[in-house]
mmCIF file of C-alpha atoms in Angstrom:
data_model
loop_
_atom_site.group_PDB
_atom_site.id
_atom_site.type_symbol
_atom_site.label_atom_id
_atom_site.label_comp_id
_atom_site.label_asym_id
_atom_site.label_seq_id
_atom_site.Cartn_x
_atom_site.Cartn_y
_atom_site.Cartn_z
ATOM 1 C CA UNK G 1 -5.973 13.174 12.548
ATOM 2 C CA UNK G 2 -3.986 12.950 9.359
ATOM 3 C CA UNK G 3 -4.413 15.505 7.190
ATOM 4 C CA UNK G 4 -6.471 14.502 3.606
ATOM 5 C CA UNK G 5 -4.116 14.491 0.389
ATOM 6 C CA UNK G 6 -5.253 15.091 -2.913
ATOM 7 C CA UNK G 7 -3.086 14.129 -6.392
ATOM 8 C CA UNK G 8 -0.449 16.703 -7.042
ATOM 9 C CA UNK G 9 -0.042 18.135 -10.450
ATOM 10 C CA UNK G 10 3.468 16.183 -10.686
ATOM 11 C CA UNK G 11 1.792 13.035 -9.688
ATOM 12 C CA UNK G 12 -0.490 13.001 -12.231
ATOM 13 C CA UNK G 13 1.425 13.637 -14.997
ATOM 14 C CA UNK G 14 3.394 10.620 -13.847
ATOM 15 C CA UNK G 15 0.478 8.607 -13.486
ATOM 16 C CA UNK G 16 -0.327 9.389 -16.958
ATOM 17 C CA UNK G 17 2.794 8.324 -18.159
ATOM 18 C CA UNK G 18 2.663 5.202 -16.292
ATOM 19 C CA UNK G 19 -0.443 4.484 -17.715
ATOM 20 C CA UNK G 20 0.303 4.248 -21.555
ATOM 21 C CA UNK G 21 3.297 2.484 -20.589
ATOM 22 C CA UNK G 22 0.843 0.121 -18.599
ATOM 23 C CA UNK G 23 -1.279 -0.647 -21.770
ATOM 24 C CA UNK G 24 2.169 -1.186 -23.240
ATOM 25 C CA UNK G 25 2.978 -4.042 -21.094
ATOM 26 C CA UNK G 26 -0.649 -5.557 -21.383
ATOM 27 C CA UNK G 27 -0.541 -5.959 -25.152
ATOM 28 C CA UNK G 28 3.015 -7.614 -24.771
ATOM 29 C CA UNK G 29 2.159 -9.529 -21.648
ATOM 30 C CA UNK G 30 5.824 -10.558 -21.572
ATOM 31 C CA UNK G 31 5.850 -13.646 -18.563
ATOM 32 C CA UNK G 32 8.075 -12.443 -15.949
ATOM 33 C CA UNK G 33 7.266 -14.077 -13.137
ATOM 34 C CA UNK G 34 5.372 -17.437 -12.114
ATOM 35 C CA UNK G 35 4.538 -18.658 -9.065
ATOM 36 C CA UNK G 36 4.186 -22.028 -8.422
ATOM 37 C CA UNK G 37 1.565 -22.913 -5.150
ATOM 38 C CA UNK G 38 3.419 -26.038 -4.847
ATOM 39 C CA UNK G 39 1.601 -27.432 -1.852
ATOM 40 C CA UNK G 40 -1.614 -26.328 0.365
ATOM 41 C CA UNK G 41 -0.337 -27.921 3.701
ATOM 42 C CA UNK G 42 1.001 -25.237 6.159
ATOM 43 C CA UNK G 43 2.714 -25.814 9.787
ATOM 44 C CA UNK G 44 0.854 -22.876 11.145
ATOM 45 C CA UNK G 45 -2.989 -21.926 11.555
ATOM 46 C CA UNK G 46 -2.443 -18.231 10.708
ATOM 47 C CA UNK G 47 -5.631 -15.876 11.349
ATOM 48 C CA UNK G 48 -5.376 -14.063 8.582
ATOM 49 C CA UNK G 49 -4.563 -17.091 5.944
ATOM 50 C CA UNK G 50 -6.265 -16.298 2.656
ATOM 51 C CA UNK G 51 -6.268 -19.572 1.245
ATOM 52 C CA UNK G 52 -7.059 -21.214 4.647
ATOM 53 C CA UNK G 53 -4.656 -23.562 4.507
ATOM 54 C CA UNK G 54 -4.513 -26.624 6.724
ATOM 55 C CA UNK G 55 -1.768 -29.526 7.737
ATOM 56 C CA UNK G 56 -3.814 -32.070 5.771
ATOM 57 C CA UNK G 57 -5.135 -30.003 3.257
ATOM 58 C CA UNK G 58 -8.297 -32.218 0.099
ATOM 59 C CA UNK G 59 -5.912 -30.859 -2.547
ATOM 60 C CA UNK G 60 -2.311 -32.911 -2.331
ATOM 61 C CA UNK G 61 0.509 -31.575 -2.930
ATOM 62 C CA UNK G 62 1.375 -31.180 -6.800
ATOM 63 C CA UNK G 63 4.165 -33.655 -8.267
ATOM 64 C CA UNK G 64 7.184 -31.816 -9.454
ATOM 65 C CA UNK G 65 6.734 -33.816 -12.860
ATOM 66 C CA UNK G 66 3.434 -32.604 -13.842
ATOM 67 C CA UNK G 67 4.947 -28.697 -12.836
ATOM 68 C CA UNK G 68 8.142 -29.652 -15.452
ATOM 69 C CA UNK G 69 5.761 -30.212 -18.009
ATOM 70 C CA UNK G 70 4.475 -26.692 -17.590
ATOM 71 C CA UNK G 71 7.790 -25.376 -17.304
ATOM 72 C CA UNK G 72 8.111 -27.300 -20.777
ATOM 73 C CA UNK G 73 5.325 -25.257 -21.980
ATOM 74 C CA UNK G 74 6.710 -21.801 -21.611
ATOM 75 C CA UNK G 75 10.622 -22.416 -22.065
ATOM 76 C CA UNK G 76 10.660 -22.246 -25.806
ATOM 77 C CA UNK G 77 8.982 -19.161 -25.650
ATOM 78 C CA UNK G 78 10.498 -17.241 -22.688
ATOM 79 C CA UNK G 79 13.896 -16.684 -21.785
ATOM 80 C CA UNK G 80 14.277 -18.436 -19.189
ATOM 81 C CA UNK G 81 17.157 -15.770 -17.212
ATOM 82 C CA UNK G 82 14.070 -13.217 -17.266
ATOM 83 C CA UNK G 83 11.726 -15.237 -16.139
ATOM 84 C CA UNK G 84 11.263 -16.186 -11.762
ATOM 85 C CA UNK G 85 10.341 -18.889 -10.748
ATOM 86 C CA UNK G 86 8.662 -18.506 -6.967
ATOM 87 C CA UNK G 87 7.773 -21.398 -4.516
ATOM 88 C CA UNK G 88 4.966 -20.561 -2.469
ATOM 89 C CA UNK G 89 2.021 -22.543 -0.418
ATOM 90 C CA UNK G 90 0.572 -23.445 2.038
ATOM 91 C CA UNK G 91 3.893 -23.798 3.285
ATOM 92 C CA UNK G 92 6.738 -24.560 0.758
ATOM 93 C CA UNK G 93 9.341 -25.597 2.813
ATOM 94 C CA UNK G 94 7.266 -28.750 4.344
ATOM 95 C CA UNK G 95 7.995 -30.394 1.115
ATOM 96 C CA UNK G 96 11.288 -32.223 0.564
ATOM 97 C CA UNK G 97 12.081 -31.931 -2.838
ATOM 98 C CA UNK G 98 12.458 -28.404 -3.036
ATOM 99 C CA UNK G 99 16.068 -28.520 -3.281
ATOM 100 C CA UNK G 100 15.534 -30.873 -6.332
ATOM 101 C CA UNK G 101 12.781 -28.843 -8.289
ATOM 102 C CA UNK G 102 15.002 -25.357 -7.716
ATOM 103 C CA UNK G 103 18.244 -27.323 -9.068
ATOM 104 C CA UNK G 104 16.299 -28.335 -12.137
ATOM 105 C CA UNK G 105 15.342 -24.996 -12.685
ATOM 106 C CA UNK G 106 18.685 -23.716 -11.985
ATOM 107 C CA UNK G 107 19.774 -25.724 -14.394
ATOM 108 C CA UNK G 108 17.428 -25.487 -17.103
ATOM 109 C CA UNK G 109 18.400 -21.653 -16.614
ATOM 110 C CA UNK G 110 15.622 -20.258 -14.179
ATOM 111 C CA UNK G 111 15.994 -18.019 -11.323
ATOM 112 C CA UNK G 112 13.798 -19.068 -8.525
ATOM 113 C CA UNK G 113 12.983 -18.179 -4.540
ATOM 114 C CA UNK G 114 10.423 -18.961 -2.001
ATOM 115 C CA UNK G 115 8.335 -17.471 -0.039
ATOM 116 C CA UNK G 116 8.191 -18.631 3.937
ATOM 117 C CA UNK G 117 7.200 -18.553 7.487
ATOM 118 C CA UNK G 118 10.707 -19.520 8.392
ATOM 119 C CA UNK G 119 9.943 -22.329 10.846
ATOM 120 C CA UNK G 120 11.894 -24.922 9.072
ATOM 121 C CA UNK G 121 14.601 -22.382 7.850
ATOM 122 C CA UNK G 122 17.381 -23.794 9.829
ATOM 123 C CA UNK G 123 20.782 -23.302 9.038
ATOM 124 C CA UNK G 124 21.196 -26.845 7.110
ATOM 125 C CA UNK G 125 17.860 -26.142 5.062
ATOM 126 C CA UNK G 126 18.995 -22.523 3.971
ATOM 127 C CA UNK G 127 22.434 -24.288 3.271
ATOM 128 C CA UNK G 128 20.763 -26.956 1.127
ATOM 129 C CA UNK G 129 18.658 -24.352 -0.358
ATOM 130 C CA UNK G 130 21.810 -22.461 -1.705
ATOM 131 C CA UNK G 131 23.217 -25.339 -3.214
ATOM 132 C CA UNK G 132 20.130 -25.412 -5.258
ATOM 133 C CA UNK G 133 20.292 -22.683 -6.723
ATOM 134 C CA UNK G 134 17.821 -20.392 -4.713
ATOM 135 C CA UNK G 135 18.429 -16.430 -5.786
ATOM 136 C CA UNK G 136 15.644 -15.010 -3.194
ATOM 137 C CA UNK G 137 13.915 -15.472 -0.102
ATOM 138 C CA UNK G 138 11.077 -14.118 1.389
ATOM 139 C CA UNK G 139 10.140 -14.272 5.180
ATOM 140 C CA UNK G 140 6.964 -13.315 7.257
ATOM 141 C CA UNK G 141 7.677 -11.481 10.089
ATOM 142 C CA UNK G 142 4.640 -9.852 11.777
ATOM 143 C CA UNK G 143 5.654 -7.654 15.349
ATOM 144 C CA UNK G 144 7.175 -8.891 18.529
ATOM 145 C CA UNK G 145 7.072 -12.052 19.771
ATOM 146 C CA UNK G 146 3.601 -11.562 21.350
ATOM 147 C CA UNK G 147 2.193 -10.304 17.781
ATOM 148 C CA UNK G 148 3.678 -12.252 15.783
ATOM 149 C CA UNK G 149 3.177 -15.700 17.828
ATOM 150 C CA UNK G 150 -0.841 -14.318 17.971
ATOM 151 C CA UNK G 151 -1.375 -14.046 14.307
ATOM 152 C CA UNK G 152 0.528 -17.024 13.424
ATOM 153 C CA UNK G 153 -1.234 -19.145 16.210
ATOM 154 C CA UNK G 154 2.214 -20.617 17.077
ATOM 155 C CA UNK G 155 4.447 -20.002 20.031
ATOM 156 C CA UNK G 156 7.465 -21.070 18.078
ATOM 157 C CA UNK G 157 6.790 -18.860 14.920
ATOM 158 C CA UNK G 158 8.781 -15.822 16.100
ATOM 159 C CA UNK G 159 12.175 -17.416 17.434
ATOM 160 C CA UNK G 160 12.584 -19.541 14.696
ATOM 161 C CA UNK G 161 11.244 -16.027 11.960
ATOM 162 C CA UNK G 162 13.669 -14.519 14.243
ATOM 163 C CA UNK G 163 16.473 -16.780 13.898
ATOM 164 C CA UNK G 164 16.224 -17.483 10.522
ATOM 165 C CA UNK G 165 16.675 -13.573 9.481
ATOM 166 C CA UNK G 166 19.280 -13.197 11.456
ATOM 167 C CA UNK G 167 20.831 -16.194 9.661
ATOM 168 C CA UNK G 168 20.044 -14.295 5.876
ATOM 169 C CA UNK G 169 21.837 -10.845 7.406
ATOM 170 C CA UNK G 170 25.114 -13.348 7.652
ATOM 171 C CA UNK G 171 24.280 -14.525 3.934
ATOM 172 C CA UNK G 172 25.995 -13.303 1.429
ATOM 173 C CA UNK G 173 24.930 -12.800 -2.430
ATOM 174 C CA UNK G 174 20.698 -13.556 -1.824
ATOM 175 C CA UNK G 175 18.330 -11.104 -2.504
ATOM 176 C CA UNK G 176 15.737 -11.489 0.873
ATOM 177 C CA UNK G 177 13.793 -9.296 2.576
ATOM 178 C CA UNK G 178 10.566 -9.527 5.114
ATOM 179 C CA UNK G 179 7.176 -9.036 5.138
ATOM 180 C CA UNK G 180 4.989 -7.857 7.819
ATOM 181 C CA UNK G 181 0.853 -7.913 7.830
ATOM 182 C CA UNK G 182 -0.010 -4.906 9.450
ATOM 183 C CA UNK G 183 -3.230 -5.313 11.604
ATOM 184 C CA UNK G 184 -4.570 -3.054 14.855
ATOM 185 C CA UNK G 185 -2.150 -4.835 17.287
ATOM 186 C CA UNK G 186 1.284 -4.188 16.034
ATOM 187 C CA UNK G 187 0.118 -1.253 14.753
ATOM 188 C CA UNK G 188 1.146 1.200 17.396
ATOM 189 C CA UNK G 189 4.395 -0.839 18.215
ATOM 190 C CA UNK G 190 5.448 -0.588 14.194
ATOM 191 C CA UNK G 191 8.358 2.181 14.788
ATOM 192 C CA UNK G 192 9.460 0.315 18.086
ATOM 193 C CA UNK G 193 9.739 -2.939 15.273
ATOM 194 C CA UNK G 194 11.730 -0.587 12.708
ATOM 195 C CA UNK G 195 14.427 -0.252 15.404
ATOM 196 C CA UNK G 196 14.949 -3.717 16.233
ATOM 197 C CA UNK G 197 14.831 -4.698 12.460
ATOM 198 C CA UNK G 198 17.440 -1.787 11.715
ATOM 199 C CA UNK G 199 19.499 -3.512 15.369
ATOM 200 C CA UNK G 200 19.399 -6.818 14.055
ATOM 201 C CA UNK G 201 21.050 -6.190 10.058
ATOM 202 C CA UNK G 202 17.148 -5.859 8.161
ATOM 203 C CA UNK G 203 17.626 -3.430 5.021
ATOM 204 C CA UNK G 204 14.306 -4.581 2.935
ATOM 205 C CA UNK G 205 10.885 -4.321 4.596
ATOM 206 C CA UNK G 206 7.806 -5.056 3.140
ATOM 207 C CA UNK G 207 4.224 -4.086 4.777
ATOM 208 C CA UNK G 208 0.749 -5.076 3.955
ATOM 209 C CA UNK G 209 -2.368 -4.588 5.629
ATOM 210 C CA UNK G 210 -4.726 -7.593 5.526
ATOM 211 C CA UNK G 211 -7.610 -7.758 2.793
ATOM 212 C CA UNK G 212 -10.897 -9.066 3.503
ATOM 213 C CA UNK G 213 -10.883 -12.980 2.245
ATOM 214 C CA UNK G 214 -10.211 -16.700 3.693
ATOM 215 C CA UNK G 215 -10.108 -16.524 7.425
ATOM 216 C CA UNK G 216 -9.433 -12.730 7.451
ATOM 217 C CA UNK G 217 -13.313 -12.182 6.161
ATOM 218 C CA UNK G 218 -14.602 -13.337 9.117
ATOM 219 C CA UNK G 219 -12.212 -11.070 11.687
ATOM 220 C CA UNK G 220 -12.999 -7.504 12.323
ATOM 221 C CA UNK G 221 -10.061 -7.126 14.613
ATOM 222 C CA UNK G 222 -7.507 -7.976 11.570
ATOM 223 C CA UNK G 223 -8.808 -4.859 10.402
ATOM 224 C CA UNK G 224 -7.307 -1.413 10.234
ATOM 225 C CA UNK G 225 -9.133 1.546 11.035
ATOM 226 C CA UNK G 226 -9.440 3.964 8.355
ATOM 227 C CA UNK G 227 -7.052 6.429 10.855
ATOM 228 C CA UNK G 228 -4.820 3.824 11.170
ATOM 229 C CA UNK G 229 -4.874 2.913 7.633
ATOM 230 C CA UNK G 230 -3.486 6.171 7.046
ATOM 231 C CA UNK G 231 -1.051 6.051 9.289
ATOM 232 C CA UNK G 232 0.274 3.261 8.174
ATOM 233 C CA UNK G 233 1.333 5.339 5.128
ATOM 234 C CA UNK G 234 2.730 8.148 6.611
ATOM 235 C CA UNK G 235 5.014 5.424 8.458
ATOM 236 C CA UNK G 236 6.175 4.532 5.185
ATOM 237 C CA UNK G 237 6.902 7.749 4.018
ATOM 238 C CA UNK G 238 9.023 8.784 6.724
ATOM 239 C CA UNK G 239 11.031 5.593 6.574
ATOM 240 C CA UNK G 240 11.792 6.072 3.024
ATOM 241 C CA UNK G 241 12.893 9.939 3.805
ATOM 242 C CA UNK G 242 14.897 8.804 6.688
ATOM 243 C CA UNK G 243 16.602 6.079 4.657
ATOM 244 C CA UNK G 244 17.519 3.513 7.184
ATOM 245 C CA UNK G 245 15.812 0.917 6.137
ATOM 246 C CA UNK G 246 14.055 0.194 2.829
ATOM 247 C CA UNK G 247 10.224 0.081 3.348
ATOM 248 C CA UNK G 248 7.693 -0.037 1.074
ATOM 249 C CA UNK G 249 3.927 -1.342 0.546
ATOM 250 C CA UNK G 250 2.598 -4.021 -1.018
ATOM 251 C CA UNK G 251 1.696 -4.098 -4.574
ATOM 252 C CA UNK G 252 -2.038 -4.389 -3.896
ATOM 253 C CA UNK G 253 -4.318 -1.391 -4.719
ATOM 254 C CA UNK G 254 -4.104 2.580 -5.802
ATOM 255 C CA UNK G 255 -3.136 5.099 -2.791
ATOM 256 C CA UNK G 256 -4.252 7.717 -4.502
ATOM 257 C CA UNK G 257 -2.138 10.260 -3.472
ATOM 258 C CA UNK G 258 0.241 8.004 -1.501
ATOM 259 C CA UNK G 259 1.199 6.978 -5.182
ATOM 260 C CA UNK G 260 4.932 7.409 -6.102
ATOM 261 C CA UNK G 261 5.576 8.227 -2.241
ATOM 262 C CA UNK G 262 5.391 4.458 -0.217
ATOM 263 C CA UNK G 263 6.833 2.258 -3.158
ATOM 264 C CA UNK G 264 9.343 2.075 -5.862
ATOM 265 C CA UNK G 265 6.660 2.167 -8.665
ATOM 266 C CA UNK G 266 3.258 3.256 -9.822
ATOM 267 C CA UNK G 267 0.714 0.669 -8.976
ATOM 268 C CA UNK G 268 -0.494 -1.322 -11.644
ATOM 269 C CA UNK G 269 -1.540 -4.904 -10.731
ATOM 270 C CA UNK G 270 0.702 -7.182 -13.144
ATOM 271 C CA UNK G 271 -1.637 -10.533 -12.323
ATOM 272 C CA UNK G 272 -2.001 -11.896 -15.974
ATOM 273 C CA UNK G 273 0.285 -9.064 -17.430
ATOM 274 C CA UNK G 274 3.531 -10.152 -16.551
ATOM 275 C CA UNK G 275 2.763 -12.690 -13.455
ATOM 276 C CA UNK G 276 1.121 -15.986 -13.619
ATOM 277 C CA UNK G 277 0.582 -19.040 -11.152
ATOM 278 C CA UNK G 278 0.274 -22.438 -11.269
ATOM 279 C CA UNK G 279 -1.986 -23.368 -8.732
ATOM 280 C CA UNK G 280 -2.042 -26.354 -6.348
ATOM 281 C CA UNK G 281 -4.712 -28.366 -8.487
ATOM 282 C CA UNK G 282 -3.426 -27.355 -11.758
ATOM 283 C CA UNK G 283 -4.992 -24.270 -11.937
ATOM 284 C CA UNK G 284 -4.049 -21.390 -13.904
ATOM 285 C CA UNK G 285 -4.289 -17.867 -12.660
ATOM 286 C CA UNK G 286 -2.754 -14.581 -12.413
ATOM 287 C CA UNK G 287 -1.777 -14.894 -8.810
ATOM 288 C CA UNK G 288 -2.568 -16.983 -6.224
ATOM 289 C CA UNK G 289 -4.430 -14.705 -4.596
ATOM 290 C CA UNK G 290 -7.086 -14.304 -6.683
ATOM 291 C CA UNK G 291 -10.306 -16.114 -6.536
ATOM 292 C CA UNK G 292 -11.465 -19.182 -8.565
ATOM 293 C CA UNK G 293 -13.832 -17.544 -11.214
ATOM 294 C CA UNK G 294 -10.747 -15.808 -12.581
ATOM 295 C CA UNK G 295 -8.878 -18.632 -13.371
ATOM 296 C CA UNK G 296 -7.894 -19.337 -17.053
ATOM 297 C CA UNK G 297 -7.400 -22.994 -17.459
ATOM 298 C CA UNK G 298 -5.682 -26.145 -15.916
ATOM 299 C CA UNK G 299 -2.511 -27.277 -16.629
ATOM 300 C CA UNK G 300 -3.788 -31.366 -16.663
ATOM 301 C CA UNK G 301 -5.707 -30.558 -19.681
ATOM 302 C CA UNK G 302 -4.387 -26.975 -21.409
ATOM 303 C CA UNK G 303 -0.997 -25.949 -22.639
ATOM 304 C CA UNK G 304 0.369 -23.420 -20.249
ATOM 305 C CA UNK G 305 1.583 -21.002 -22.891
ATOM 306 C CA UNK G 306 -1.599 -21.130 -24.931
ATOM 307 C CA UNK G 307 -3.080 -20.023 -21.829
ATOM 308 C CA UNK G 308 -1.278 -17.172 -21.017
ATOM 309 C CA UNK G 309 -0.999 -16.203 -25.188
ATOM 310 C CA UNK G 310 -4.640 -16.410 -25.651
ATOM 311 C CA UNK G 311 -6.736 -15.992 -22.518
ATOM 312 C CA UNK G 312 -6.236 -14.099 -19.311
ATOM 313 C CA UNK G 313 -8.733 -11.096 -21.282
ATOM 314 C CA UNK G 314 -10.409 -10.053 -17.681
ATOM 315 C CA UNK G 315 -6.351 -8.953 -16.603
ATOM 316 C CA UNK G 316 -5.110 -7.068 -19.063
ATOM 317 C CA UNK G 317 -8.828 -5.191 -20.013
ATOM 318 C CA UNK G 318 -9.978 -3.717 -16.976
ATOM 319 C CA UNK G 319 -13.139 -1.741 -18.761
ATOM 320 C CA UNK G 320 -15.450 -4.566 -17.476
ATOM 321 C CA UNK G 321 -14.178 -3.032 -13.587
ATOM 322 C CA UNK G 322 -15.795 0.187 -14.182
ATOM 323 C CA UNK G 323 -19.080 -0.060 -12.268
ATOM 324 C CA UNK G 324 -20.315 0.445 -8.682
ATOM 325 C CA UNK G 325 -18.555 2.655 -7.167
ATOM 326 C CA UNK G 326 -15.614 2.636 -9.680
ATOM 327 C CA UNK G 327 -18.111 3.618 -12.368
ATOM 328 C CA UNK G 328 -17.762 7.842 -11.554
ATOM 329 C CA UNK G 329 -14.362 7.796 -9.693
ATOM 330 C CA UNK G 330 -12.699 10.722 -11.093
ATOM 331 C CA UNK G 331 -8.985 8.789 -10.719
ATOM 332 C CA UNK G 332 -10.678 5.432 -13.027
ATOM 333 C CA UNK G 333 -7.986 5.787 -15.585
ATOM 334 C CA UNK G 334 -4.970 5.685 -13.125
ATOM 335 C CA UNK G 335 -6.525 3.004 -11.005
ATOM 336 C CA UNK G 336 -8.499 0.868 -13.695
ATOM 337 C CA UNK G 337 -10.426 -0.923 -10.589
ATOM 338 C CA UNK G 338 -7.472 -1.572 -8.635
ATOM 339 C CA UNK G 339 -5.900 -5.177 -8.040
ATOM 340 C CA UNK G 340 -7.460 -8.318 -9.276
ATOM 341 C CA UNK G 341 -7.691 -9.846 -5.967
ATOM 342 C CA UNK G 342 -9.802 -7.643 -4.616
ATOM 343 C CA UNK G 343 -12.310 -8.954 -5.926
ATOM 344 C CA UNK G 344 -14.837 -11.655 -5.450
ATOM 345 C CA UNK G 345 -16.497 -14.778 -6.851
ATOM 346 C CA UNK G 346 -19.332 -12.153 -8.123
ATOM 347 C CA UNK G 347 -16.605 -9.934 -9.536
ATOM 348 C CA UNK G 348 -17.258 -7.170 -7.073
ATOM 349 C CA UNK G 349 -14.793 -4.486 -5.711
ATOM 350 C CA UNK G 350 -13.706 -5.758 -1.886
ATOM 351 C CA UNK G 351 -11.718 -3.033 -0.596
ATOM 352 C CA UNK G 352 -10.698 0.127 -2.079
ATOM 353 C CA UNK G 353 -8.052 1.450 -1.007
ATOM 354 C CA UNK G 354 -7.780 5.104 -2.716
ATOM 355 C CA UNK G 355 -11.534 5.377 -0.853
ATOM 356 C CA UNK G 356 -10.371 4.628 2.061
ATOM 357 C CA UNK G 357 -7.830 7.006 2.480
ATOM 358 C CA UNK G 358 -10.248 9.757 1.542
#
């Protein structure tokens, strides 16, 4: 068993700092980053999918036009070098004009990436991608072959994750790294994965465990136990003592006192601070993770900027998150109800994380 942490006395005085500088961000909501869900069609059947994404999807995909003209919205407003632009799905890369959105935004000043399972990610796609303009790349990459292929319910999905990292490790001047869903069957092969991610050239690792929405609601054995869940931290921390490879966790939820330790930040979730999406349907939101009832408008019929000036209250005042459970927590104003998507159409608390560790 691991042994039960509490907050140290240095931890919360940085929380506390953290926080007013929080608040800060939250009344300047500066837009930093915008994700664009620029289709909901997917290659793969993936167990865990949160937005259950299928290859013929009811929503089509969205026409690049209609996404310029909320680019069109925000650019007098924003500067454009300090604000990312990320492609992500469904599957991104099954459309065929990414190369010519990213080039437009390239050239209209915006740094952009995607976000991908890496089965079309051949060497003529990346090359094409480039050539665009593409700063970043992100790549799922869950376990061994026999993990990895399970999850993604594809017996191609690992050679061609595989191949496709091993072509960014030969690639100069992007920013990439991968991302791994941690779930109880890679679990106990996750340090055997470390080495062959150090073997192969892998500097930037990114872990997540699965939350409880889309197809993942429905399957117990995506789950971690609360031991494992744990564990999963103390992984981290020893990877980021030994310093071989760069590992952190995802941005989604308070650890408690795991804060400061498994990532290069305090958490705060940013969804409607500093990060907005433009969903497949027009949709506004604060990521796309986040469920319907928190959406703030639609692109076909509001000005994208208005939006995000004048709405978007529920993410950057969390008071209304202070019930249930939340509503005597003793660590409330470092956590302020944890990540948006956590919660659900009734605006109730999923999954706490700080909870479960203790």
């Amino acid at each position: 068993m691991h042994e039960r942490k509490m907050l140290s006395r240095r931890q919360r005085m940085a929380l506390g700092l953290h926080r007013r500088i929080c608040k800060n961000k939250a009344e300047l909501h500066e837009l930093r980053n915008l994700f664009w869900e620029c289709t909901l069609r997917c290659n793969m059947n993936c167990r865990h999918c949160g937005s259950d994404c299928k290859q013929a999807p009811a929503v089509p995909d969205m026409p690049a036009k209609d996404f310029f003209k909320a680019i069109d919205d925000i650019t007098p407003h924003v500067d454009p070098h300090k604000t990312f632009i990320t492609f992500t799905g469904g599957e991104a890369l099954v459309r065929d004009d990414i190369e010519e959105v990213g080039l437009e935004l390239y050239r209209r000043g915006f740094p952009w990436g995607i976000v991908t399972n890496g089965l079309l990610l051949d060497e003529s796609r990346l090359d094409s991608l480039l050539r665009a303009g593409m700063h970043s790349i992100t790549i799922s990459f869950d376990g061994f072959a026999d993990d990895h292929n399970w999850i993604r319910r594809n017996e191609r999905s690992f050679e061609r994750a595989d191949a496709a990292i091993k072509m960014l490790v030969c690639t100069p001047d992007i920013v990439w790294d991968i991302v791994t869903c941690v779930n109880p069957r890679n679990y106990s092969r996750l340090d055997e994965f470390k080495e062959y991610l150090i073997s192969i050239g892998v500097r930037n690792w990114r872990l997540f465990s699965i939350f409880p929405m889309g197809r993942a609601a429905d399957n117990p054995e995506l789950q971690l136990s609360d031991e494992q869940f744990r564990g999963l931290f103390e992984f981290i921390k020893c990877m980021r003592a030994e310093g071989r490879i760069h590992a952190s966790y995802g941005c989604e939820g308070f650890l408690g006192p795991y804060e400061g330790e498994v990532r290069d930040y305090y958490f705060h979730c940013r969804a409607g601070v500093e990060v907005a999406s433009v969903l497949c349907d027009g949709s506004i939101s604060g990521c796309t993770s986040i469920r319907s009832n928190f959406h703030q408008g639609n692109i076909y019929k509001d000005n994208l900027w208005d939006v995000w000036q004048n709405r978007f209250q529920k993410y950057r005042d969390h008071s209304w998150m202070k019930k249930g459970q939340c509503s005597q927590c003793d660590l409330w104003k470092y956590c302020e109800g944890s990540g948006m998507h956590l919660y659900n159409d009734n605006e109730e608390l999923l999954f706490c994380h700080y909870h479960r560790l203790m």
